XYZ file of C-alpha atoms in Angstrom:
746
model
C 0.000 0.000 0.000
C 1.402 3.383 -1.008
C 1.925 5.863 1.834
C -0.517 8.762 1.935
C 0.745 12.037 0.528
C -1.798 14.219 2.305
C -4.312 12.099 4.238
C -3.309 11.791 7.870
C -0.929 14.738 7.694
C -1.367 18.174 9.246
C -1.438 20.835 6.543
C -1.607 24.609 6.876
C -5.089 26.058 6.489
C -5.851 27.085 2.930
C -7.413 30.379 3.976
C -5.256 30.918 7.044
C -2.841 33.474 5.578
C -5.626 35.695 4.235
C -7.307 35.663 7.640
C -4.248 36.553 9.696
C -3.061 39.265 7.280
C -6.484 40.936 7.058
C -6.761 40.218 3.355
C -9.870 38.088 3.861
C -13.115 39.949 3.124
C -15.974 39.528 5.581
C -19.445 40.879 4.854
C -18.949 44.139 6.727
C -15.668 44.745 4.867
C -17.472 45.059 1.536
C -17.934 48.582 0.174
C -20.176 49.332 -2.804
C -21.113 52.487 -4.639
C -24.457 54.000 -3.544
C -24.610 51.610 -0.607
C -27.512 51.903 1.827
C -27.554 50.498 5.331
C -30.527 48.571 6.616
C -31.989 47.997 10.080
C -34.885 46.007 11.484
C -37.667 47.340 13.687
C -38.764 44.584 16.030
C -41.625 43.928 18.391
C -40.998 44.222 22.108
C -44.299 42.459 22.832
C -44.136 38.641 23.067
C -47.550 37.947 21.533
C -50.311 40.062 20.111
C -52.181 41.505 17.149
C -50.420 44.159 15.102
C -52.934 47.025 14.781
C -50.758 49.671 13.173
C -47.348 51.259 12.580
C -46.625 54.885 13.436
C -43.653 56.883 12.177
C -42.702 59.535 14.729
C -41.955 63.197 14.141
C -38.528 64.734 13.570
C -37.371 62.199 10.983
C -37.189 62.980 7.221
C -39.101 59.821 6.336
C -39.201 60.663 2.636
C -35.443 60.036 2.545
C -35.862 56.498 3.839
C -36.600 53.204 2.172
C -39.369 51.621 4.253
C -40.510 48.020 3.845
C -43.370 46.220 5.614
C -45.017 42.835 5.015
C -47.258 44.467 2.396
C -44.197 45.054 0.182
C -43.309 41.351 -0.093
C -43.640 40.358 -3.781
C -43.880 36.576 -3.259
C -44.168 34.137 -0.357
C -44.309 36.005 2.984
C -43.037 33.074 5.056
C -39.513 31.670 5.040
C -39.262 28.503 2.950
C -37.757 25.846 5.203
C -39.326 22.677 6.629
C -42.667 24.397 7.095
C -43.573 27.913 5.994
C -44.771 29.359 9.287
C -42.217 32.104 10.057
C -42.868 35.408 8.256
C -40.025 37.528 6.957
C -42.022 40.426 8.416
C -45.058 40.265 10.676
C -48.269 41.051 8.799
C -50.868 41.049 11.560
C -49.682 38.669 14.305
C -46.779 38.950 16.754
C -45.408 35.698 18.183
C -42.175 36.650 19.960
C -40.467 39.760 21.365
C -37.944 40.120 18.537
C -40.389 39.599 15.680
C -39.274 41.745 12.689
C -42.013 44.142 11.586
C -40.506 47.036 9.618
C -37.299 47.451 7.604
C -35.582 50.793 7.111
C -32.667 51.768 4.858
C -30.671 54.964 4.540
C -27.133 55.995 3.614
C -26.551 57.599 7.021
C -26.175 54.912 9.690
C -26.595 57.350 12.550
C -29.805 58.861 11.219
C -30.981 55.317 10.589
C -30.706 54.407 14.278
C -32.574 57.576 15.219
C -35.333 56.602 12.795
C -35.523 53.058 14.115
C -36.183 54.419 17.592
C -38.948 56.672 16.205
C -41.068 53.820 14.815
C -43.961 52.867 17.099
C -45.778 49.536 16.811
C -49.406 49.455 17.937
C -49.837 45.908 19.259
C -52.849 44.534 21.105
C -51.318 42.033 23.559
C -52.419 38.403 23.760
C -51.557 35.960 26.578
C -48.004 34.685 25.944
C -46.545 31.294 26.783
C -42.987 30.995 28.062
C -42.912 27.648 29.879
C -42.264 24.334 28.108
C -44.490 22.314 30.449
C -47.342 24.801 30.063
C -46.946 24.549 26.301
C -47.053 20.739 26.399
C -50.168 20.994 28.580
C -51.738 23.435 26.066
C -52.381 26.011 28.773
C -52.481 28.458 25.885
C -52.435 27.428 22.235
C -49.844 29.575 20.438
C -49.040 27.339 17.439
C -51.265 24.986 15.429
C -53.863 22.952 17.324
C -51.701 21.690 20.199
C -48.407 23.694 20.188
C -46.496 20.643 18.924
C -44.013 21.171 16.094
C -43.294 17.442 16.010
C -43.676 14.315 18.104
C -41.724 11.084 17.767
C -42.206 7.641 19.246
C -39.375 5.098 19.194
C -40.239 1.646 20.525
C -38.220 -1.529 20.881
C -39.283 -4.625 22.835
C -41.996 -4.418 25.496
C -41.175 -1.774 28.098
C -44.367 -2.192 30.137
C -43.729 -5.871 30.844
C -40.398 -5.276 32.609
C -41.063 -3.177 35.694
C -42.663 -5.808 37.918
C -39.679 -8.145 37.641
C -36.903 -5.551 37.818
C -34.427 -5.611 40.708
C -33.935 -1.837 40.521
C -36.003 0.986 39.094
C -34.295 4.374 38.795
C -36.101 7.583 37.871
C -34.754 11.034 37.160
C -35.498 14.362 35.505
C -32.785 16.380 33.757
C -32.861 19.853 32.257
C -30.656 21.850 29.911
C -30.853 25.564 29.139
C -30.529 27.667 26.012
C -27.065 28.343 24.707
C -25.925 31.292 22.601
C -23.584 30.525 19.678
C -21.386 33.596 20.169
C -19.551 33.200 16.903
C -16.990 35.977 16.464
C -18.699 37.600 13.472
C -22.358 38.648 13.863
C -24.904 37.885 11.153
C -24.713 40.101 8.074
C -25.824 40.273 4.443
C -25.581 42.579 1.431
C -28.147 42.416 -1.341
C -28.699 43.841 -4.770
C -32.238 43.209 -5.996
C -33.548 44.375 -9.303
C -36.845 43.631 -11.014
C -35.039 42.825 -14.260
C -31.760 41.249 -13.171
C -32.945 39.302 -10.121
C -31.419 39.074 -6.655
C -27.794 38.642 -5.589
C -26.866 38.248 -1.917
C -23.476 38.139 -0.236
C -23.482 36.998 3.372
C -21.997 35.370 6.399
C -23.705 32.019 6.119
C -23.386 28.250 6.328
C -25.853 27.001 3.727
C -26.038 29.013 0.470
C -28.723 26.824 -1.045
C -31.022 27.255 1.986
C -30.891 31.004 1.342
C -31.344 30.419 -2.392
C -34.520 28.416 -1.767
C -35.944 31.011 0.616
C -35.236 33.937 -1.726
C -36.782 32.157 -4.698
C -40.060 31.896 -2.803
C -39.815 35.403 -1.315
C -39.422 37.037 -4.733
C -41.243 34.391 -6.784
C -38.273 34.105 -9.133
C -36.741 31.108 -10.971
C -33.458 29.481 -9.912
C -31.243 31.385 -12.332
C -32.341 34.826 -11.098
C -31.274 34.213 -7.523
C -27.574 34.116 -6.667
C -26.164 33.572 -3.162
C -22.455 34.008 -2.406
C -20.823 33.116 0.884
C -18.369 35.689 2.192
C -15.597 34.783 4.608
C -17.521 33.603 7.651
C -16.399 34.137 11.218
C -17.998 31.112 12.832
C -21.466 29.609 12.666
C -21.999 26.547 14.895
C -25.523 26.246 13.402
C -26.440 29.869 14.123
C -25.901 30.674 10.434
C -27.678 27.601 9.108
C -31.241 28.852 8.678
C -31.196 32.387 10.110
C -29.310 33.964 7.142
C -32.379 33.363 4.981
C -34.178 35.962 7.099
C -31.510 38.665 7.068
C -30.723 38.054 3.376
C -34.414 38.433 2.578
C -34.581 41.667 4.562
C -31.606 43.198 2.752
C -32.994 42.107 -0.617
C -36.479 43.513 0.075
C -34.952 46.890 0.917
C -32.772 46.806 -2.188
C -35.725 45.983 -4.427
C -37.698 48.948 -3.079
C -34.585 51.129 -3.409
C -34.518 50.421 -7.152
C -31.560 48.052 -7.021
C -29.222 50.065 -4.802
C -27.122 47.712 -2.664
C -28.273 47.374 0.936
C -26.162 46.056 3.789
C -27.511 44.788 7.107
C -24.999 43.764 9.763
C -26.256 43.158 13.295
C -24.425 44.551 16.272
C -23.584 42.074 19.012
C -26.658 42.705 21.147
C -29.127 42.402 18.252
C -27.407 39.227 17.135
C -27.626 37.737 20.604
C -31.230 38.613 21.412
C -32.821 38.062 17.994
C -31.131 35.029 16.447
C -31.501 31.337 17.180
C -30.023 29.495 20.170
C -29.779 25.914 21.380
C -33.155 24.424 22.351
C -33.745 24.146 26.111
C -34.798 20.638 27.095
C -36.408 18.530 29.770
C -35.856 14.767 29.891
C -37.506 12.256 32.217
C -35.952 8.799 32.375
C -37.308 5.690 34.054
C -34.951 2.753 33.884
C -35.050 -0.862 35.031
C -32.000 -3.009 35.921
C -31.576 -6.617 36.947
C -29.747 -7.572 40.153
C -26.355 -7.495 38.368
C -26.918 -4.057 36.861
C -27.903 -4.982 33.309
C -30.344 -2.589 31.696
C -33.752 -4.178 31.195
C -35.774 -1.154 30.106
C -35.575 2.555 29.336
C -38.694 4.717 29.249
C -37.700 8.234 28.162
C -39.798 11.373 27.777
C -37.738 13.983 25.895
C -39.075 17.499 25.280
C -37.639 20.586 23.556
C -38.720 24.219 23.704
C -38.761 25.289 20.056
C -39.694 28.947 20.517
C -42.204 30.771 18.349
C -41.721 29.110 14.959
C -40.913 25.657 13.682
C -37.567 26.459 11.957
C -35.425 23.290 12.345
C -37.032 21.935 15.535
C -38.322 18.693 13.941
C -34.854 17.593 12.842
C -33.227 18.769 16.075
C -35.823 16.673 17.897
C -35.091 13.669 15.677
C -31.402 13.636 16.518
C -32.089 14.227 20.192
C -34.602 11.375 20.308
C -32.373 8.902 18.478
C -29.452 9.654 20.824
C -31.602 9.609 23.982
C -30.833 5.968 24.772
C -27.092 6.661 24.652
C -24.508 4.051 23.642
C -26.264 1.335 25.638
C -27.668 -2.103 24.928
C -31.254 -2.193 26.171
C -33.765 -4.787 24.983
C -36.835 -2.739 25.866
C -36.820 0.952 25.011
C -39.507 3.579 24.573
C -38.565 7.160 23.674
C -41.346 9.748 23.435
C -40.113 13.027 22.070
C -41.900 16.324 21.512
C -40.890 19.807 20.352
C -43.307 22.500 21.486
C -43.914 26.204 20.803
C -43.446 29.104 23.203
C -43.314 32.868 22.653
C -39.541 33.314 22.568
C -37.484 33.882 19.403
C -37.249 30.546 17.554
C -34.576 28.136 18.713
C -32.557 26.492 15.992
C -29.539 24.528 14.959
C -26.497 24.467 17.205
C -23.482 22.191 17.224
C -24.699 18.774 18.364
C -28.234 19.441 17.097
C -30.322 17.941 19.914
C -27.855 15.244 20.943
C -26.127 17.300 23.695
C -29.490 17.675 25.433
C -30.533 14.031 25.450
C -27.019 12.635 25.954
C -26.612 14.906 28.979
C -29.710 13.292 30.461
C -28.781 9.653 29.847
C -25.154 10.125 30.935
C -26.171 11.832 34.161
C -28.804 9.154 34.670
C -26.234 6.368 34.431
C -24.265 7.900 37.294
C -27.452 8.465 39.288
C -28.351 4.818 38.657
C -24.881 3.615 39.627
C -25.210 5.388 42.976
C -28.638 3.875 43.562
C -27.479 0.371 42.570
C -24.323 0.654 44.664
C -22.109 0.082 41.626
C -19.100 1.954 40.324
C -20.158 4.044 37.259
C -17.389 2.362 35.258
C -18.659 -1.104 36.079
C -22.275 -0.177 35.336
C -21.403 1.168 31.909
C -19.215 -1.788 30.978
C -22.140 -4.110 31.657
C -24.309 -2.166 29.231
C -22.208 -0.530 26.495
C -23.122 -1.444 22.914
C -20.924 -3.955 21.160
C -20.693 -5.113 17.547
C -23.898 -6.964 16.664
C -26.029 -5.149 19.249
C -29.021 -3.025 18.249
C -29.616 0.646 19.103
C -32.985 2.015 20.205
C -34.114 2.257 16.561
C -32.946 -1.274 15.866
C -29.798 -0.246 13.990
C -27.305 -3.111 14.201
C -23.767 -2.043 15.073
C -21.719 -3.524 12.247
C -18.385 -1.878 12.990
C -15.814 -3.455 15.233
C -16.028 -0.757 17.881
C -14.769 -1.566 21.398
C -16.419 0.940 23.730
C -15.155 -0.625 26.985
C -11.592 -0.265 25.644
C -12.332 3.349 24.687
C -13.535 3.957 28.255
C -10.475 2.251 29.721
C -8.146 4.390 27.613
C -9.806 7.633 28.718
C -9.606 6.609 32.382
C -5.996 5.518 31.996
C -5.046 8.856 30.412
C -6.748 10.681 33.283
C -4.941 8.425 35.769
C -8.393 7.663 37.136
C -7.528 4.952 39.659
C -4.745 6.880 41.384
C -6.664 10.150 41.370
C -9.783 8.402 42.699
C -7.918 7.325 45.811
C -6.346 10.750 46.200
C -9.767 12.393 45.963
C -11.131 10.158 48.730
C -8.254 11.052 51.012
C -8.509 14.743 50.175
C -12.297 14.943 50.585
C -12.132 13.202 53.966
C -10.166 16.199 55.241
C -11.449 19.601 56.243
C -10.649 21.468 53.032
C -13.619 23.432 51.600
C -12.391 22.389 48.152
C -13.829 19.034 47.170
C -12.337 17.050 44.303
C -14.052 14.607 41.959
C -13.765 12.620 38.748
C -16.420 12.014 36.154
C -16.807 10.777 32.625
C -19.307 10.284 29.854
C -19.503 7.679 27.105
C -21.397 8.717 24.016
C -21.778 8.615 20.265
C -22.832 10.966 17.479
C -24.559 9.978 14.246
C -22.599 11.168 11.207
C -24.413 12.935 8.397
C -28.114 13.706 8.116
C -30.591 11.743 10.179
C -32.581 8.915 8.573
C -33.205 9.350 4.868
C -31.976 12.959 4.859
C -28.866 12.304 2.783
C -30.814 10.214 0.301
C -33.415 12.982 -0.013
C -30.725 15.630 -0.536
C -28.909 13.603 -3.226
C -26.017 16.043 -2.953
C -23.658 16.759 -5.855
C -20.032 17.923 -5.758
C -17.360 18.142 -8.386
C -13.829 19.040 -9.409
C -12.735 21.133 -12.352
C -9.477 21.343 -14.253
C -8.506 24.925 -15.087
C -6.654 26.397 -18.040
C -3.746 27.300 -15.743
C -3.354 23.646 -14.804
C -4.875 23.944 -11.336
C -7.756 21.935 -9.898
C -10.814 23.586 -8.376
C -13.172 21.865 -5.938
C -16.832 22.650 -6.697
C -19.080 22.329 -3.654
C -21.520 24.465 -1.684
C -19.910 23.347 1.565
C -18.729 26.416 3.433
C -15.586 27.212 5.373
C -16.529 28.873 8.657
C -13.443 28.120 10.683
C -13.684 24.348 10.858
C -11.122 23.640 8.116
C -13.353 22.440 5.266
C -11.257 24.116 2.547
C -8.118 22.363 3.716
C -9.707 18.951 4.196
C -11.477 18.899 0.822
C -8.231 20.009 -0.843
C -6.303 17.243 0.934
C -8.803 14.626 -0.237
C -8.559 15.745 -3.885
C -4.772 16.165 -3.813
C -4.468 12.671 -2.336
C -6.506 11.123 -5.163
C -4.655 13.009 -7.876
C -1.218 12.583 -6.220
C -0.407 16.257 -6.683
C 0.869 18.980 -4.324
C -1.785 20.616 -2.140
C -0.971 23.997 -3.707
C -2.402 22.757 -7.004
C -5.907 22.413 -5.495
C -8.221 25.288 -4.567
C -11.776 25.281 -3.223
C -14.096 27.630 -5.125
C -15.922 30.140 -2.915
C -19.488 28.820 -2.478
C -21.590 30.709 -5.006
C -24.850 29.197 -6.217
C -24.060 30.400 -9.741
C -20.809 28.431 -9.809
C -21.067 25.372 -7.559
C -23.572 22.504 -7.348
C -25.709 21.866 -4.271
C -23.576 19.634 -2.077
C -26.047 20.096 0.778
C -25.838 22.222 3.906
C -22.673 22.545 5.974
C -24.123 20.826 9.019
C -24.454 17.479 10.780
C -20.762 16.520 10.707
C -21.275 15.680 7.035
C -18.799 17.865 5.133
C -15.734 15.661 5.481
C -17.514 12.310 5.421
C -20.247 12.908 2.826
C -19.006 15.793 0.666
C -15.398 14.644 1.026
C -16.414 11.284 -0.418
C -18.168 13.021 -3.320
C -15.133 15.131 -4.259
C -12.940 12.058 -3.852
C -15.077 10.192 -6.386
C -15.192 13.216 -8.683
C -11.397 13.504 -8.560
C -11.071 9.836 -9.495
C -13.357 10.498 -12.465
C -11.321 13.503 -13.581
C -8.067 11.567 -13.369
C -9.588 8.709 -15.374
C -10.676 11.163 -18.051
C -7.102 12.416 -18.412
C -5.713 8.886 -18.523
C -8.268 7.533 -20.979
C -7.810 10.516 -23.293
C -4.059 9.894 -23.351
C -3.011 13.174 -21.750
C -1.800 11.626 -18.486
C 0.538 8.671 -18.136
C 1.960 7.169 -14.943
C 4.288 7.889 -13.327
C 3.742 11.618 -13.139
C 4.441 14.472 -10.755
C 2.530 17.674 -10.025
C 3.985 19.413 -13.059
C 3.076 16.502 -15.293
C -0.503 16.446 -14.015
C -0.861 20.184 -14.436
C 0.483 19.968 -17.981
C -2.008 17.204 -18.803
C -4.866 19.387 -17.550
C -3.738 22.342 -19.688
C -3.436 20.175 -22.795
C -6.839 18.553 -22.291
C -8.558 21.926 -21.879
C -6.741 23.403 -24.866
C -8.176 20.624 -27.005
C -11.592 20.046 -25.423
C -12.531 23.369 -23.823
C -13.366 22.206 -20.326
C -12.576 19.460 -17.842
C -15.060 18.707 -15.078
C -16.213 15.675 -13.133
C -19.105 15.360 -10.689
C -20.345 12.798 -8.221
C -23.786 12.417 -6.631
C -24.585 10.866 -3.261
C -25.818 7.311 -3.146
C -26.865 5.699 0.118
C -24.436 2.914 1.060
C -25.883 -0.561 0.497
C -27.890 -2.259 3.242
C -28.856 1.020 4.902
C -32.595 0.911 5.593
C -34.608 3.549 7.477
C -38.335 3.973 8.129
C -39.162 7.695 8.491
C -42.618 6.986 9.896
C -41.822 4.306 12.485
C -38.312 5.570 13.340
C -36.878 2.115 12.864
C -33.695 0.989 11.182
C -30.417 2.677 10.306
C -30.757 6.205 11.674
C -27.252 7.031 10.406
C -24.860 5.326 8.048
C -22.396 5.276 10.939
C -21.673 6.729 14.371
C -18.528 8.269 15.829
C -17.842 7.196 19.433
C -16.147 8.810 22.412
C -15.384 8.820 26.105
C -14.531 12.069 27.888
C -13.156 12.106 31.435
C -12.754 15.121 33.697
C -11.304 16.107 37.044
C -12.930 18.995 38.905
C -12.422 20.962 42.101
C -15.596 22.317 43.738
C -15.259 25.256 46.101
C -18.006 24.838 48.718
C -17.606 28.488 49.805
C -17.836 30.262 46.439
C -19.750 27.426 44.705
C -17.421 27.586 41.717
C -16.381 24.518 39.744
C -12.848 24.487 38.369
C -12.059 22.023 35.603
C -8.618 20.701 36.573
C -7.990 18.118 33.879
C -9.823 16.922 30.774
C -9.202 13.912 28.559
C -11.015 13.347 25.257
C -10.733 9.979 23.543
C -12.737 9.438 20.371
C -13.082 7.119 17.441
C -13.742 9.079 14.236
C -12.826 6.586 11.541
C -9.542 8.000 10.282
C -8.031 11.358 11.153
C -7.341 13.264 7.918
C -5.559 16.284 9.412
C -4.422 15.817 13.039
C -4.009 19.520 13.812
C -7.455 20.440 12.515
C -9.053 17.423 14.187
C -7.512 18.243 17.552
C -8.591 21.852 17.128
C -12.172 20.772 16.501
C -12.147 18.664 19.657
C -10.548 21.368 21.795
C -12.976 24.020 20.569
C -15.983 21.785 21.090
C -14.887 20.799 24.586
C -14.394 24.460 25.518
C -17.893 25.177 24.226
C -19.184 22.173 26.180
C -17.559 23.370 29.394
C -19.368 26.686 29.009
C -22.629 24.861 28.248
C -22.273 22.772 31.384
C -21.086 25.333 33.895
C -21.673 28.972 33.017
C -23.575 29.857 29.838
C -27.017 30.803 31.083
C -29.481 32.656 28.892
C -31.652 34.718 31.236
C -35.183 35.078 29.865
C -37.456 37.993 30.736
C -40.929 37.565 29.217
C -39.490 35.816 26.197
C -36.585 38.191 25.631
C -32.931 37.459 26.345
C -32.118 39.776 29.253
C -28.342 39.254 29.225
C -27.627 39.795 25.538
C -24.140 41.181 25.959
C -20.741 39.566 26.252
C -20.307 41.227 29.642
C -23.203 39.396 31.286
C -23.525 36.225 29.222
C -20.728 34.195 30.776
C -18.988 31.970 28.271
C -15.864 30.040 29.163
C -12.573 31.845 28.539
C -9.014 30.560 28.372
C -8.834 31.030 32.152
C -11.674 28.506 32.603
C -10.302 25.824 30.294
C -7.646 23.322 31.363
C -5.271 21.718 28.936
C -7.509 19.427 26.885
C -5.718 16.197 26.134
C -6.990 14.724 22.870
C -6.537 11.125 21.733
C -7.911 9.311 18.699
C -8.726 5.690 17.961
C -8.546 5.030 14.229
C -10.978 2.536 12.761
C -11.302 3.485 9.061
C -14.876 3.756 7.800
C -15.204 2.360 4.267
C -17.745 4.954 3.091
C -15.744 8.012 4.128
C -12.837 9.593 2.216
C -9.645 7.979 3.417
C -11.744 6.223 6.086
C -12.995 9.401 7.802
C -16.264 9.844 9.704
C -17.919 13.004 10.993
C -16.106 14.788 13.790
C -17.215 18.371 14.400
C -20.236 17.906 16.660
C -19.006 14.966 18.726
C -17.057 17.106 21.255
C -20.186 19.113 22.137
C -21.966 16.037 23.493
C -19.711 14.828 26.271
C -18.274 17.632 28.422
C -21.421 18.680 30.321
C -22.376 15.226 31.659
C -18.734 14.362 32.387
C -18.375 17.540 34.454
C -21.610 17.133 36.390
C -20.772 13.494 37.080
C -17.440 14.740 38.443
C -19.271 17.269 40.640
C -21.468 14.450 41.956
C -18.311 12.488 42.727
C -16.777 15.473 44.522
C -19.820 16.226 46.658
C -20.904 12.657 47.316
C -24.481 13.470 46.321
C -26.594 12.781 43.259
C -28.101 16.247 43.149
C -26.916 18.203 40.077
C -29.301 17.460 37.225
C -29.593 20.789 35.419
C -27.181 22.803 33.307
C -25.631 25.241 33.350
C -24.515 24.393 36.879
C -23.934 28.014 37.842
C -22.623 28.988 41.294
C -26.154 30.043 42.227
C -27.600 26.640 41.339
C -24.741 24.857 43.074
C -25.305 26.956 46.200
C -28.966 25.913 46.208
C -27.827 22.276 46.096
C -24.994 22.444 48.583
C -26.429 24.570 51.358
C -29.531 22.456 52.114
C -27.389 19.293 51.986
C -24.775 20.861 54.257
C -21.972 19.339 52.159
């Protein structure tokens, strides 16, 4: 077997130099002639009937471009899963940040003065802010029953188990909202013209989502809508569906302005309070064990607060429900999952996409169960972890030779678990107010879209030979800091056996690249990488079969062959379209079968110190061991894990969205407490390589996995430190920890 030229090697980021030198152009860097700036006037009322709009005195309104719902030329609602969210409210208000009026002007300062002068006459209606009240239909604020989606997963016969069980363990677990806090706020620039169509440049993850939404908004055909991704300063899911809204707003203003370009870039506070966040959740688990600690049954009730509109809640719920049983073998499982409406801004996609919520619950529950059964958490998990040939909750048979007990052992060994465990006992028996503990979580993450999503998308990607002898990758997959440009280039360069410098990724532009699907779901490397790998093989075969390329060759020889082929034939392109791997079967209605083509697996272990005077939790040590197929670029892979763990530490311990009648009350970086470098220990990252045959070079999905494990590992460590089973809600802020510790007199 020939050694890999690029796969498995760390390579410098393709776009790294442009970013560090300031050459890279972000949306707010773009300057255009006759540019107007746009702003959004939003409701401050959580729910009501819009009776009128008043434009206050002292503003030269005739100088302004003003757009309301009545100016929308096509479909008023955003085209996504369901068309329920209006670009602009027409007559109903459903959350405090609902956009109602758009304004544009060349003077940004006058624009802000005008925004403050717009008055919305809203007749209030009773709002709903509580998930349980929504599930109970205390007030109906969406559809007939407030439910965006409900799912039932059943395996075996749960009801027959309880009477004969040796142990029954019950628990309720809650997670809060989480703000993405990407570095660059949402922004878009649009030029819309009745004759030429609409072009949008923006900070976004999924160009074709925006393309679809704008087509409906303006009632235009495919070729008159063009969406171009600018350099994007982070997304995490926050720029998956939301950019359709801001792009539509900029384009509506531009259309009314006669085609003048309009730029809308949110400031930090508007971005935080108005855009989507992670869904809050509540999970109830009832579990049955035999006398030895083997799981007999899991009965799980999983619920998400979706906010005011459906957005992506159904698919977030799907992933959360499928992961709710964790990486455990259980013959009898019932998972009831619901996503319900409330009158807050819509919640949406965020790294992990529902799995961090349900995996937090099951991983905390396993430690709660271990305490109740009198077993060590390690021993309890080893009795129940999935092995090859076992079936998940949906009945998916694990066909890969994955050894989860060995993965757990390696994480504990790297943490020096046994030695530290004894040291913690000795330390905690003393009088120190600092209590020390160890915790871990075992988990998995489905790679790619859930169920038949990839088959439905039928994504296409390609490669193109250029007249200068270079190779361009053609895909709509976006670079937003995760390293997609570098990885896709490595995959193509590996196939073609050429230097990495010969391969470039074309900026995602719907006029130039095919729809390779959204940049979400840990699918870019595994799914799109496989497509460009196959396309590169096709391109190389074309050169060989046409006689322009003969082995052996070097980079110069390949480049020369490309130039000669194009000189004779005019163009050189190859495409590949997704095909579901054989023997993958999924039932969308019954939620049975292969929910994902594969899973990535992990065990994270943490050491914490809990100060019983200040109620602060310090993360002392953190070990992340994961199986991700094959690591294509070690530096980028480690960076993904480290970043995700840091985000997970914030999710578990400090990042609390404070809601005040449906509005985020702490929408600033000074009072929304995310983890900083001072809160993060050295994160020690280790990989197990088990090449996956349907991924490029053996790779699986990686990016979302590290979001799933930190929170339960940390709270399990806090339980270990305090000797109680109390903490069951995140973020575990000092205030919440004080409420737990003081009554228990720990």
